[in-house]
CSV table of C-alpha atoms and ligand atoms in Angstrom, one decimal:
chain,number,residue,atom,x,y,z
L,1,UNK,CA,31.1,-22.9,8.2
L,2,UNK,CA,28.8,-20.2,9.7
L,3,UNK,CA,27.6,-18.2,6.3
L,4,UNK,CA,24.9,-16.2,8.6
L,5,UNK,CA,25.6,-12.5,9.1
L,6,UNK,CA,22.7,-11.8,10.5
L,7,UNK,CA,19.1,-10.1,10.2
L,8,UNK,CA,18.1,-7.0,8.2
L,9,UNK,CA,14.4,-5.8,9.1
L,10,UNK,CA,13.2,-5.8,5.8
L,11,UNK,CA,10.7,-2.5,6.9
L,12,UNK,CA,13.3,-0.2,8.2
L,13,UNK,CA,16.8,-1.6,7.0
L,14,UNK,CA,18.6,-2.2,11.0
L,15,UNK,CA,20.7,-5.1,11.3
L,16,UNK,CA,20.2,-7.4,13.6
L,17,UNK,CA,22.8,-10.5,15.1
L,18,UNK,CA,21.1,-13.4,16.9
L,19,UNK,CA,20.8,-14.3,19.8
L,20,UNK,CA,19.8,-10.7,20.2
L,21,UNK,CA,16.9,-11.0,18.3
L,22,UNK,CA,15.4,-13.9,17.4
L,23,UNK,CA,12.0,-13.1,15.6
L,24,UNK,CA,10.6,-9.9,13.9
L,25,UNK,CA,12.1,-6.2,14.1
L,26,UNK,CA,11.3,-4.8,17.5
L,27,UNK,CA,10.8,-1.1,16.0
L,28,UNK,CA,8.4,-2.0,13.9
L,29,UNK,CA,7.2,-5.6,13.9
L,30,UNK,CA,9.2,-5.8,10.1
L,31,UNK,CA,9.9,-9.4,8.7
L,32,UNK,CA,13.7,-10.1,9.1
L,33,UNK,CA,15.5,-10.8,5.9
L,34,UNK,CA,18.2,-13.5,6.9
L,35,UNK,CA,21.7,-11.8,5.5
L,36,UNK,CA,24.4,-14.5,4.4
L,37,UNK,CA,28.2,-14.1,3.9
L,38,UNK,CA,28.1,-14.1,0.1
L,39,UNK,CA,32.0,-14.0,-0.7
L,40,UNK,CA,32.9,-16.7,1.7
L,41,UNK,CA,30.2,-18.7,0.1
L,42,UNK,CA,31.5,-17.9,-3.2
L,43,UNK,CA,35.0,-18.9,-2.3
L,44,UNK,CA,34.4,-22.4,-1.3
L,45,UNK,CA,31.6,-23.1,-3.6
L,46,UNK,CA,31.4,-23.4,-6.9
L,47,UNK,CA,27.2,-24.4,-8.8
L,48,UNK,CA,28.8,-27.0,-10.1
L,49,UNK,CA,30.0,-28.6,-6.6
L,50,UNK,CA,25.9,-28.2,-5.6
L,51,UNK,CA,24.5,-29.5,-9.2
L,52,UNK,CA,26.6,-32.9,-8.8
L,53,UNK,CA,25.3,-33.7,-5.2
L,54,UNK,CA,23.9,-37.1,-4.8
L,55,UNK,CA,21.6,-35.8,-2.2
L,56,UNK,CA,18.4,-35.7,-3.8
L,57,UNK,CA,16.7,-33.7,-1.2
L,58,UNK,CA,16.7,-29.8,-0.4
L,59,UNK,CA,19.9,-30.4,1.9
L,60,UNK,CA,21.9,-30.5,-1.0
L,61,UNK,CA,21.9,-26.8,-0.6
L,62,UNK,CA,23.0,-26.7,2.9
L,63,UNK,CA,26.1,-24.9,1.7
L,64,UNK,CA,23.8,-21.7,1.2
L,65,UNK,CA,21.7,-22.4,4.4
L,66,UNK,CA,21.8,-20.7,7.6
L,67,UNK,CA,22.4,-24.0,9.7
L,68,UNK,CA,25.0,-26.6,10.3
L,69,UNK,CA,24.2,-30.6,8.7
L,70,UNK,CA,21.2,-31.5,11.3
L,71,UNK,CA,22.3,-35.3,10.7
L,72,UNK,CA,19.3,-37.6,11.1
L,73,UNK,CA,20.4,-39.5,8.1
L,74,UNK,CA,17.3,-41.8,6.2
L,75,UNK,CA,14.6,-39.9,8.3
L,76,UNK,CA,11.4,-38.2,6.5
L,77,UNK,CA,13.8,-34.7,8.0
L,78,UNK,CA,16.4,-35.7,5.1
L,79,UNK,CA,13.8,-36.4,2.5
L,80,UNK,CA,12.1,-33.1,2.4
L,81,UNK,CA,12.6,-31.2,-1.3
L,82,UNK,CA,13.7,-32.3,-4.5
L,83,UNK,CA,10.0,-32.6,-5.5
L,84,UNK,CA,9.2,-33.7,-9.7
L,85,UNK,CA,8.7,-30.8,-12.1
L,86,UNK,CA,5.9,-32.6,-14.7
L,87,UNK,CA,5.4,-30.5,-18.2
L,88,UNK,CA,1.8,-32.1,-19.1
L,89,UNK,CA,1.3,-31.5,-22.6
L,90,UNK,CA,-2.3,-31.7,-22.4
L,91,UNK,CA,-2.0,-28.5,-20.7
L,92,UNK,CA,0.4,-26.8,-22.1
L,93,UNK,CA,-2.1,-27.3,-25.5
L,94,UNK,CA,-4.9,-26.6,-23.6
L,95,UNK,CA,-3.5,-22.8,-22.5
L,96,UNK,CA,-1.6,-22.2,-25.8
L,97,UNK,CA,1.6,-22.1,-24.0
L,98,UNK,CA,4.9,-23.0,-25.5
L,99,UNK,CA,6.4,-24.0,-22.0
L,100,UNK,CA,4.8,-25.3,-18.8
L,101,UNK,CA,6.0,-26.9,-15.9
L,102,UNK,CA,4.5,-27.9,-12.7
L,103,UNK,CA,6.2,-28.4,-9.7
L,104,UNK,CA,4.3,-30.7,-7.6
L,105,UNK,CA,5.4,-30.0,-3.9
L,106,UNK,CA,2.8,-32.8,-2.7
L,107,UNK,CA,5.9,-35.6,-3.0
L,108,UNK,CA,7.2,-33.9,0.2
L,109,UNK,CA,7.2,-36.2,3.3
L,110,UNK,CA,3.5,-34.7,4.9
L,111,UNK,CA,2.4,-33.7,1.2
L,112,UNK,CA,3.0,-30.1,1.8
L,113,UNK,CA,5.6,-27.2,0.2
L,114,UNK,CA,5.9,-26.0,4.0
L,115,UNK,CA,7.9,-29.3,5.0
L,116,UNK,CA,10.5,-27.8,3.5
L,117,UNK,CA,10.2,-24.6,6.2
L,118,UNK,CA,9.6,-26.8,9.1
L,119,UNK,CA,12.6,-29.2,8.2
L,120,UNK,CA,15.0,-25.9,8.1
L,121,UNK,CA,13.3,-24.9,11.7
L,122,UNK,CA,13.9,-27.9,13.4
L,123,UNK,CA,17.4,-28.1,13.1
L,124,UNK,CA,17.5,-24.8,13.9
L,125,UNK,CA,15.4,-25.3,17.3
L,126,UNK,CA,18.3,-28.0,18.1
L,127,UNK,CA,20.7,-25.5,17.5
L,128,UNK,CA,18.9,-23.4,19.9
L,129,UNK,CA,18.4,-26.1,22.2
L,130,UNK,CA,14.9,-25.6,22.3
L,131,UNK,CA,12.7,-28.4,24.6
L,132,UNK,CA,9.5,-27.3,22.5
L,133,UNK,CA,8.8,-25.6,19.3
L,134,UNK,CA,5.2,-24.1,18.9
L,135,UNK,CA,3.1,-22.6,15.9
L,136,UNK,CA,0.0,-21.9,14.6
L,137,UNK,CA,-1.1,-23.2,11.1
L,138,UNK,CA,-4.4,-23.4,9.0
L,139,UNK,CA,-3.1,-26.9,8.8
L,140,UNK,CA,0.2,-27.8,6.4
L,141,UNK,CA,2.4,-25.8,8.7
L,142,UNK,CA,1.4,-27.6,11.4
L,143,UNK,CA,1.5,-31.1,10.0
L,144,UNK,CA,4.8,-30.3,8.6
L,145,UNK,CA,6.3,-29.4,12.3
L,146,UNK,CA,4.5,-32.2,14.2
L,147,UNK,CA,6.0,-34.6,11.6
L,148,UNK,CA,10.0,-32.7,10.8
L,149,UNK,CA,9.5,-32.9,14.8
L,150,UNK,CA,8.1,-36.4,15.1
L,151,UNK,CA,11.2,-37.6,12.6
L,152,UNK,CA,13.9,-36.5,15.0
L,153,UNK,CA,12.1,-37.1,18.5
L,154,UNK,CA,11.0,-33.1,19.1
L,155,UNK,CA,8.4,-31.9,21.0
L,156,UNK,CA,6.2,-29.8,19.0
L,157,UNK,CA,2.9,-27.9,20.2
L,158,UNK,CA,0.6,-26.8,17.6
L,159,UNK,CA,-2.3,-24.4,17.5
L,160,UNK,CA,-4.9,-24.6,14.7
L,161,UNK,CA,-8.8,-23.5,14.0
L,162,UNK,CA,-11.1,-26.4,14.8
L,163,UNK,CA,-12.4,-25.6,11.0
L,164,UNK,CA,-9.3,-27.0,9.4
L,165,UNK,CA,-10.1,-29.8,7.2
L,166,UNK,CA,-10.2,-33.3,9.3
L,167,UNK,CA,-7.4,-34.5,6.9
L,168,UNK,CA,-4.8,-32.1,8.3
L,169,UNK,CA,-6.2,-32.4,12.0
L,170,UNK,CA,-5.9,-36.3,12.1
L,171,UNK,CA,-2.3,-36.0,10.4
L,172,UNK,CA,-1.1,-33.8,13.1
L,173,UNK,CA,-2.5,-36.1,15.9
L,174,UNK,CA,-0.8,-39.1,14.0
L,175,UNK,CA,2.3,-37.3,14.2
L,176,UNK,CA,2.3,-37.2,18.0
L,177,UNK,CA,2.3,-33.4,18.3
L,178,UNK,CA,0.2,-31.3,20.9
L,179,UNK,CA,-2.9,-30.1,19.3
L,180,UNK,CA,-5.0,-27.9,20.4
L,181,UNK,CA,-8.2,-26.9,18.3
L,182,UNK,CA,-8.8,-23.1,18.5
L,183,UNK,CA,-12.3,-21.6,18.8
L,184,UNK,CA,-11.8,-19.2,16.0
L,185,UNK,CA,-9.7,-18.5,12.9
L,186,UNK,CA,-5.7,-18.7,11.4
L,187,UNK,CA,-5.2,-14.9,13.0
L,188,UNK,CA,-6.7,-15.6,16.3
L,189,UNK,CA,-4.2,-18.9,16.6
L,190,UNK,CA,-1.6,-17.1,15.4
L,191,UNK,CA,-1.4,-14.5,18.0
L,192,UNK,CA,-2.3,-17.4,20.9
L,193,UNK,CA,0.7,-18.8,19.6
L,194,UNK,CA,2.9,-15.8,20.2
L,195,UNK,CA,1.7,-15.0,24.1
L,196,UNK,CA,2.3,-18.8,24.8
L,197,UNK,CA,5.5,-19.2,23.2
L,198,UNK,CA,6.8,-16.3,25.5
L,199,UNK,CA,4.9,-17.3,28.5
L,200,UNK,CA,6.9,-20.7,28.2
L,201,UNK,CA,9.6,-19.7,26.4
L,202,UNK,CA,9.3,-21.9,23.8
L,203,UNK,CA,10.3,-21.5,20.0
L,204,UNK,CA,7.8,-20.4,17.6
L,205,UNK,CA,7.8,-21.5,14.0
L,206,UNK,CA,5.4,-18.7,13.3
L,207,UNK,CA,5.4,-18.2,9.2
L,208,UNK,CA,5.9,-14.6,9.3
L,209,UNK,CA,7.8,-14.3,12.1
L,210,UNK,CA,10.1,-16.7,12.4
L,211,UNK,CA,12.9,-15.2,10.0
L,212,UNK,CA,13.7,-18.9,9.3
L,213,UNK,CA,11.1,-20.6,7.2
L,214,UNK,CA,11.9,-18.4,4.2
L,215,UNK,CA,15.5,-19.8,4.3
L,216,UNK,CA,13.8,-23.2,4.1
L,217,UNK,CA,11.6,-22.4,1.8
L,218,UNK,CA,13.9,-20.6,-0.7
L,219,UNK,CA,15.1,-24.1,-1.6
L,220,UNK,CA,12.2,-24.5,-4.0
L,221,UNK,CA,13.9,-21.6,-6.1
L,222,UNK,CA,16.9,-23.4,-5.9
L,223,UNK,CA,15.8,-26.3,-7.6
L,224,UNK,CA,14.3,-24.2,-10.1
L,225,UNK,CA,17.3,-22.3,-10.9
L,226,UNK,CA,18.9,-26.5,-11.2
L,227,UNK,CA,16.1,-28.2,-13.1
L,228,UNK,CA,14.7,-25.6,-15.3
L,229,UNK,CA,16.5,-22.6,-15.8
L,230,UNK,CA,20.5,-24.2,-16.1
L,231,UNK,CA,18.8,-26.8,-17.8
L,232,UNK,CA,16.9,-24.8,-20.6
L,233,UNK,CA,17.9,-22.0,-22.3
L,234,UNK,CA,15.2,-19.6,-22.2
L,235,UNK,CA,14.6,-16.8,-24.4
L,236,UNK,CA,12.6,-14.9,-21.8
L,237,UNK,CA,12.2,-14.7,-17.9
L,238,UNK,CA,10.8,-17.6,-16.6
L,239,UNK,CA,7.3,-16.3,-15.0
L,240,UNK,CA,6.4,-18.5,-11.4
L,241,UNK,CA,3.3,-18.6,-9.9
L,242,UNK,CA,2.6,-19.1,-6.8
L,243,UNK,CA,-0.2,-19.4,-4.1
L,244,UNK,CA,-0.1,-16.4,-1.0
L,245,UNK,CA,-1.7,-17.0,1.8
L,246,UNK,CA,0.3,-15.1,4.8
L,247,UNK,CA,3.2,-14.5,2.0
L,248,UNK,CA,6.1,-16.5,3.1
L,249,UNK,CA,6.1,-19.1,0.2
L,250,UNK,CA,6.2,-16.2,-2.8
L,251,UNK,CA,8.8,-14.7,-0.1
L,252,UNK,CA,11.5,-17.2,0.3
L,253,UNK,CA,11.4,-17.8,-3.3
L,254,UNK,CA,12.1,-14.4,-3.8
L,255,UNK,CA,14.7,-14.9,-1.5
L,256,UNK,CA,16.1,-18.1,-3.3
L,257,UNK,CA,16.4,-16.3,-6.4
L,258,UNK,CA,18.2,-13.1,-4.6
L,259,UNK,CA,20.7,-15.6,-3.3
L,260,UNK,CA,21.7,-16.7,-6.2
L,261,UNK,CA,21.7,-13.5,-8.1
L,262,UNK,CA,24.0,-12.5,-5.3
L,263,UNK,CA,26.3,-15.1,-5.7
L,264,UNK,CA,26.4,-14.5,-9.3
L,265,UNK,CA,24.7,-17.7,-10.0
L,266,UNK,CA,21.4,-16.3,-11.8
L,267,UNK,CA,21.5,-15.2,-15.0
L,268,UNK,CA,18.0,-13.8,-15.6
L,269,UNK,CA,15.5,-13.1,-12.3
L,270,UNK,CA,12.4,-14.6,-13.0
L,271,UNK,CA,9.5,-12.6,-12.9
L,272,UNK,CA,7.4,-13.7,-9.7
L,273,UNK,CA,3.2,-13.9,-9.8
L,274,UNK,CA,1.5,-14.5,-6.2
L,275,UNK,CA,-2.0,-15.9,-6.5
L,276,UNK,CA,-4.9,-15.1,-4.1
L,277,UNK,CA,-8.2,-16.2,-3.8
L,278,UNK,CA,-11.0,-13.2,-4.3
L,279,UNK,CA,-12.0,-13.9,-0.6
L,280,UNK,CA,-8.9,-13.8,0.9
L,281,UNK,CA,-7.0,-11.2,-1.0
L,282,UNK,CA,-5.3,-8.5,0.8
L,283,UNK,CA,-1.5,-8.3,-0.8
L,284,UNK,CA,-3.7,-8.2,-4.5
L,285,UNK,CA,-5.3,-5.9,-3.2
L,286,UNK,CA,-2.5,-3.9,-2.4
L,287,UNK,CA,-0.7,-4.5,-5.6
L,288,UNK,CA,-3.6,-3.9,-7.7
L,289,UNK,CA,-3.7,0.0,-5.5
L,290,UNK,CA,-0.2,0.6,-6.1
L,291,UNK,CA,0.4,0.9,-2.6
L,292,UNK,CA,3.0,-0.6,0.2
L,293,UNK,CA,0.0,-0.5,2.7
L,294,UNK,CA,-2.0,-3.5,2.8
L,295,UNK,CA,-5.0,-3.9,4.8
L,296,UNK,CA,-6.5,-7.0,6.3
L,297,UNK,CA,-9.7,-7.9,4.6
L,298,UNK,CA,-12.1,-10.5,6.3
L,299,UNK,CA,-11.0,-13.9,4.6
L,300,UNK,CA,-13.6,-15.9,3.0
L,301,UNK,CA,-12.4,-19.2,0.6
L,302,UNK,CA,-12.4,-22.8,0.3
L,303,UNK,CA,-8.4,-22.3,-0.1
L,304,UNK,CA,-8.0,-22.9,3.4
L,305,UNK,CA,-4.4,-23.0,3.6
L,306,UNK,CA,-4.4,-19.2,1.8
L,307,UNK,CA,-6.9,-18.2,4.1
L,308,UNK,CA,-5.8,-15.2,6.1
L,309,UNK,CA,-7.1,-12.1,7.0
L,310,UNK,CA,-4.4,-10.1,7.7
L,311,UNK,CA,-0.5,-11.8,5.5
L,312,UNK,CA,2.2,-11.9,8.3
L,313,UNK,CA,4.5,-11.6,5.2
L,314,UNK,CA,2.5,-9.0,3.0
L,315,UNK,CA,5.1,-6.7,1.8
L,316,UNK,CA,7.7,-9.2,1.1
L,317,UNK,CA,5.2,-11.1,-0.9
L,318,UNK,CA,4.1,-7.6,-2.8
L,319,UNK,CA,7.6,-6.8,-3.2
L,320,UNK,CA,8.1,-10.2,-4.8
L,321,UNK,CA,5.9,-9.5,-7.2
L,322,UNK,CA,6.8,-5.9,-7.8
L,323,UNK,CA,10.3,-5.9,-7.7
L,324,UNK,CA,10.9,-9.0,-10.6
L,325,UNK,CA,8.6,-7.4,-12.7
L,326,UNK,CA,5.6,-10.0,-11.8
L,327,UNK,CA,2.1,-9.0,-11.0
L,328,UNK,CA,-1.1,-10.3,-8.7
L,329,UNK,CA,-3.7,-12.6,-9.7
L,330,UNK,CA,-7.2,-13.4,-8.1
L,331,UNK,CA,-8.9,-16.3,-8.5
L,332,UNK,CA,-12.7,-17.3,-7.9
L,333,UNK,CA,-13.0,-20.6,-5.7
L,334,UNK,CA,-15.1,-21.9,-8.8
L,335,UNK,CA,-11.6,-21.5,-10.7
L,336,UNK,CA,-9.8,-22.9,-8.2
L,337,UNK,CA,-12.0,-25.9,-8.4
L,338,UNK,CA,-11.6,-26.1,-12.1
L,339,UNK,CA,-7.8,-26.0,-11.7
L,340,UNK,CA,-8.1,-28.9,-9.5
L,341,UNK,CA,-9.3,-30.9,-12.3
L,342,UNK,CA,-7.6,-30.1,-14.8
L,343,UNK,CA,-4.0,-30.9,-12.6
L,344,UNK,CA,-6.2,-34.2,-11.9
L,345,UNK,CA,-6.3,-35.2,-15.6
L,346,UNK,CA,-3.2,-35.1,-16.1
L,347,UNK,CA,-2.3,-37.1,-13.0
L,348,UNK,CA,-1.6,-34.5,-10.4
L,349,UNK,CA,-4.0,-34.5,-7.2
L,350,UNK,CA,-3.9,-31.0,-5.2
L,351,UNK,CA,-5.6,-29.5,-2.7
L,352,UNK,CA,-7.3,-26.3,-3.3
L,353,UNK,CA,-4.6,-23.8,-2.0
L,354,UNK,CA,-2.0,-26.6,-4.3
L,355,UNK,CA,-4.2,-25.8,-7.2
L,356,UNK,CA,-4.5,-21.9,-6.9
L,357,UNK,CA,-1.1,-21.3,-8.5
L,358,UNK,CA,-2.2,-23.1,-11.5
L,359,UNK,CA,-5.7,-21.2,-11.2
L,360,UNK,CA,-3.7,-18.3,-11.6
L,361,UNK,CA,-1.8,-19.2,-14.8
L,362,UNK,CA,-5.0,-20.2,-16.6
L,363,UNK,CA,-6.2,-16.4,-15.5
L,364,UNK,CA,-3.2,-14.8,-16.1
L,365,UNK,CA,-3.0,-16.3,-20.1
L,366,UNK,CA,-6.6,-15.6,-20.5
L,367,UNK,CA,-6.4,-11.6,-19.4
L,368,UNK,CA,-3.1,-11.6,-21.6
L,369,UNK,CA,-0.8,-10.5,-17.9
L,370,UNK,CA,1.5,-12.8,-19.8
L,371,UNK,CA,2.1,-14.1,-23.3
L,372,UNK,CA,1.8,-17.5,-24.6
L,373,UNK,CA,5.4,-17.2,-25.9
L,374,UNK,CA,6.4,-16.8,-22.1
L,375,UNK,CA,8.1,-19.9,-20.4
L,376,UNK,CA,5.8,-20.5,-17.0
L,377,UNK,CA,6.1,-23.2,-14.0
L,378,UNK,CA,3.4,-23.4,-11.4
L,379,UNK,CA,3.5,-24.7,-7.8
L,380,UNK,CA,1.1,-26.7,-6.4
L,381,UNK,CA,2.0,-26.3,-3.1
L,382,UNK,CA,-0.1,-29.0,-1.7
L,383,UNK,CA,-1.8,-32.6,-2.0
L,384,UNK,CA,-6.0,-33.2,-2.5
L,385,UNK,CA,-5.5,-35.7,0.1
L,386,UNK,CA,-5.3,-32.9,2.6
L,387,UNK,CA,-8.9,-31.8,1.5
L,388,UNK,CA,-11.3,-34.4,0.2
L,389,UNK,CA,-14.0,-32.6,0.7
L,390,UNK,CA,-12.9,-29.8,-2.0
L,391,UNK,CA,-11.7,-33.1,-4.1
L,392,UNK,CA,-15.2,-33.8,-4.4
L,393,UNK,CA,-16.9,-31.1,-4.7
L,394,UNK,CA,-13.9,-30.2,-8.3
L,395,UNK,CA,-14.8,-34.1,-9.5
L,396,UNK,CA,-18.5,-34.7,-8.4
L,397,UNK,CA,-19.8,-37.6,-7.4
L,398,UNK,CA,-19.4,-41.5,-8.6
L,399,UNK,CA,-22.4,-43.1,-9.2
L,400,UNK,CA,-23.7,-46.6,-6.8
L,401,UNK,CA,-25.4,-49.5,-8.5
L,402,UNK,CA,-26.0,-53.2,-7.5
L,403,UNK,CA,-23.3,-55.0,-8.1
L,404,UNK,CA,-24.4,-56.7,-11.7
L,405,UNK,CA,-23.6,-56.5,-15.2
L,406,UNK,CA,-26.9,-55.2,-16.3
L,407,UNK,CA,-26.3,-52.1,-13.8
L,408,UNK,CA,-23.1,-51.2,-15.2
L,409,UNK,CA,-23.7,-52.0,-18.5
L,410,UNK,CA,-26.7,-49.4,-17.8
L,411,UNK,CA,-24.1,-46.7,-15.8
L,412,UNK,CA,-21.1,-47.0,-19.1
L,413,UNK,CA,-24.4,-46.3,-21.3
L,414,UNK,CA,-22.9,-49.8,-23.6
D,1,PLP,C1,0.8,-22.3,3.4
D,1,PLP,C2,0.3,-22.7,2.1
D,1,PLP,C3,0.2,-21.7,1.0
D,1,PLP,C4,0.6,-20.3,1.2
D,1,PLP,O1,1.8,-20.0,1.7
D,1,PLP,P1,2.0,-18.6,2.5
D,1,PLP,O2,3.4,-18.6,2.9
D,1,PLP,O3,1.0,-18.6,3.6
D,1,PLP,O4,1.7,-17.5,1.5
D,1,PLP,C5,-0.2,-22.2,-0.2
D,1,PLP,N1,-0.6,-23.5,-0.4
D,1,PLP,C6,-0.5,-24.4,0.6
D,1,PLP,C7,-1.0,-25.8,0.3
D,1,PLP,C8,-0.1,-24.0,1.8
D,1,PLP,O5,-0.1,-24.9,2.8
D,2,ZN,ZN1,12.4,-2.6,11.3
């Protein structure tokens, strides 16, 4: 069943139907909102006929996705979502909370929350037909094509700064794609990407362009609606925080949420929080000015993979925040760092970017943005494998001896 209307430019409010447009609005370069065919959907599904799916992956929504059932049954495609939701005690003490989740999107087949974007693209670049589908990434995006690509034997070309951390470089290359370092930052990649896919005529996965990988990513809100909020009953909105790089996360789970309350299915919206690092911080900026405007700033973190100058999905991701009653958060790299280890003592390794949204709780319970009495879930969006460096420089350094009693006897101070 084909639930896809079409597009709305979320800018200026014009409708769109594919295939007459397939990216952004061309009056005014708006993201397009993805519009879905809520009473059909309504009338041949029940939550109850999603909640007892024995697919344990983020397919087990494809009723309320924009694509048919891509197949490719026990491949890492099928295996994307789904990811644990942890409640660590030790840190739920630690910030004085009553209720804290985690939702560790590192389980996802290349260790990344955007797997579950690039798994929705892909079948949607077979539905297209497409021979090759390009983007540009600060590195997850990337590795999460060339791999959703690699599972299901398409050709993917991706564009990333030769900065990105070797981790994400070497996974890419393992995966087969086309990679081609770039000779400057995220924005100048991204707008390589955009003259070569139309010089080629390829598809371009873009995040914030491609209307697509909010559809995949709204799946995350999905599984939040299934595993916390029908399973708890909670006295107040649950507040989510989230990392925003170019804005696309914080938007599709905006999205996700929207889908449901359209369907009927939400009871309570939660309230949204994006995180940003201080050096890279342009839709906080905005928020924190009141204003719809936001400018690009010149992006300086260690979050690489929130890195951006100028968000290709800003005033989605500010109207994320202001229209479910959430707020934006900066964070300090140092903080970031110290979330790092604190998700690493109680078992849960991320990458900076993973660990911002956690950053951002710990800052958002300190400056009293939200109260202890409120229930919260964090995303760590991605795993400190990707980053080893940053791992290192959150943990410090183990100490070397000779390999003898004495020595370690001497390091253990016993
Ligand atoms: C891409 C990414 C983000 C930010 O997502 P945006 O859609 O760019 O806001 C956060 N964390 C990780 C690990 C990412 O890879
Ligand atoms: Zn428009």
């Amino acid at each position: 069943m084909d639930i896809m209307l079409g597009y709305q430019c979320s800018v200026c409010g014009e409708k769109y139907s594919p295939p007459e447009i397939e990216y952004v609005c061309p009056q005014d370069g708006g993201n397009l909102n993805v519009l879905l065919d809520y009473a059909s959907i309504n009338k041949t599904s029940r939550p109850e006929k999603i909640t007892s799916s024995q697919d344990f992956s983020m397919w087990r929504y494809l009723l309320l996705l924009p694509v048919a059932d891509p197949g490719e049954m026990d491949t890492p495609l099928r295996a994307v979502g789904w990811t644990p939701t942890y409640s660590p005690p030790v840190l739920t003490a630690e910030l004085g909370l009553s209720t804290l989740w985690i939702k560790d999107e590192s389980s996802n087949p290349t260790a990344s929350f955007k797997d579950r974007a690039s798994a929705l693209l892909v079948a949607r670049a077979r539905e297209l037909g497409a021979e090759v589908v390009i983007t540009a990434s600060s590195g997850n995006a990337g590795a999460a094509l060339a791999g959703m690509a690699a599972a299901v034997g398409q050709k993917s070309v991706i564009l990333v700064p030769k900065t990105a951390p070797p981790a994400k470089i070497a996974q890419l290359l393992v995966f087969g794609a086309e990679v081609v370092l770039v000779d400057g930052n995220y924005d100048a990649a991204f707008d390589l990407t955009l003259l070569a896919a139309q010089e080629f005529g390829w598809y371009c996965r873009n995040t914030g362009y491609n209307a697509f990988t909010a559809e995949g990513k709204k799946t995350a809100a999905f599984e939040i609606w299934e595993n916390v909020l029908l399973a708890e009953q909670l006295e107040r909105p649950l507040c989510v925080f989230v990392s925003v790089g170019d804005g696309n996360i914080i938007s599709g789970l905006h999205k996700g949420f929207k889908d449901l309350q359209e369907l009927g299915w939400l009871e309570n919206m939660p309230r949204i929080f994006g995180v940003q690092a201080e050096g890279s911080a342009a839709v906080a900026n905005a928020f924190d000015a009141g204003t719809e405007s936001i400018s690009a700033v010149a992006s300086d973190t260690l979050a690489d993979s929130i890195s951006v100058d100028l968000p290709r999905d800003g005033l989605r991701a500010l109207q994320a925040a202001t229209q479910t009653n959430g707020a934006y958060v900066k964070v300090s790299d140092t903080e970031i760092l110290s979330a790092i280890a604190s998700l690493g003592r109680v078992g849960i390794f991320a990458e900076p970017a993973g660990a911002a949204g956690y950053a951002g709780v710990v800052k958002a319970v300190d400056n009293a943005v939200i109260e202890k009495i409120d229930p919260v879930l964090a995303l760590v969006t991605g795993s400190g494998l990707k980053d080893t460096g940053a791992a290192m420089q959150a943990a410090g350094e183990a100490p070397v001896i000779e390999p003898s009693l004495q020595a370690l006897k001497g390091i253990l101070g016993t």
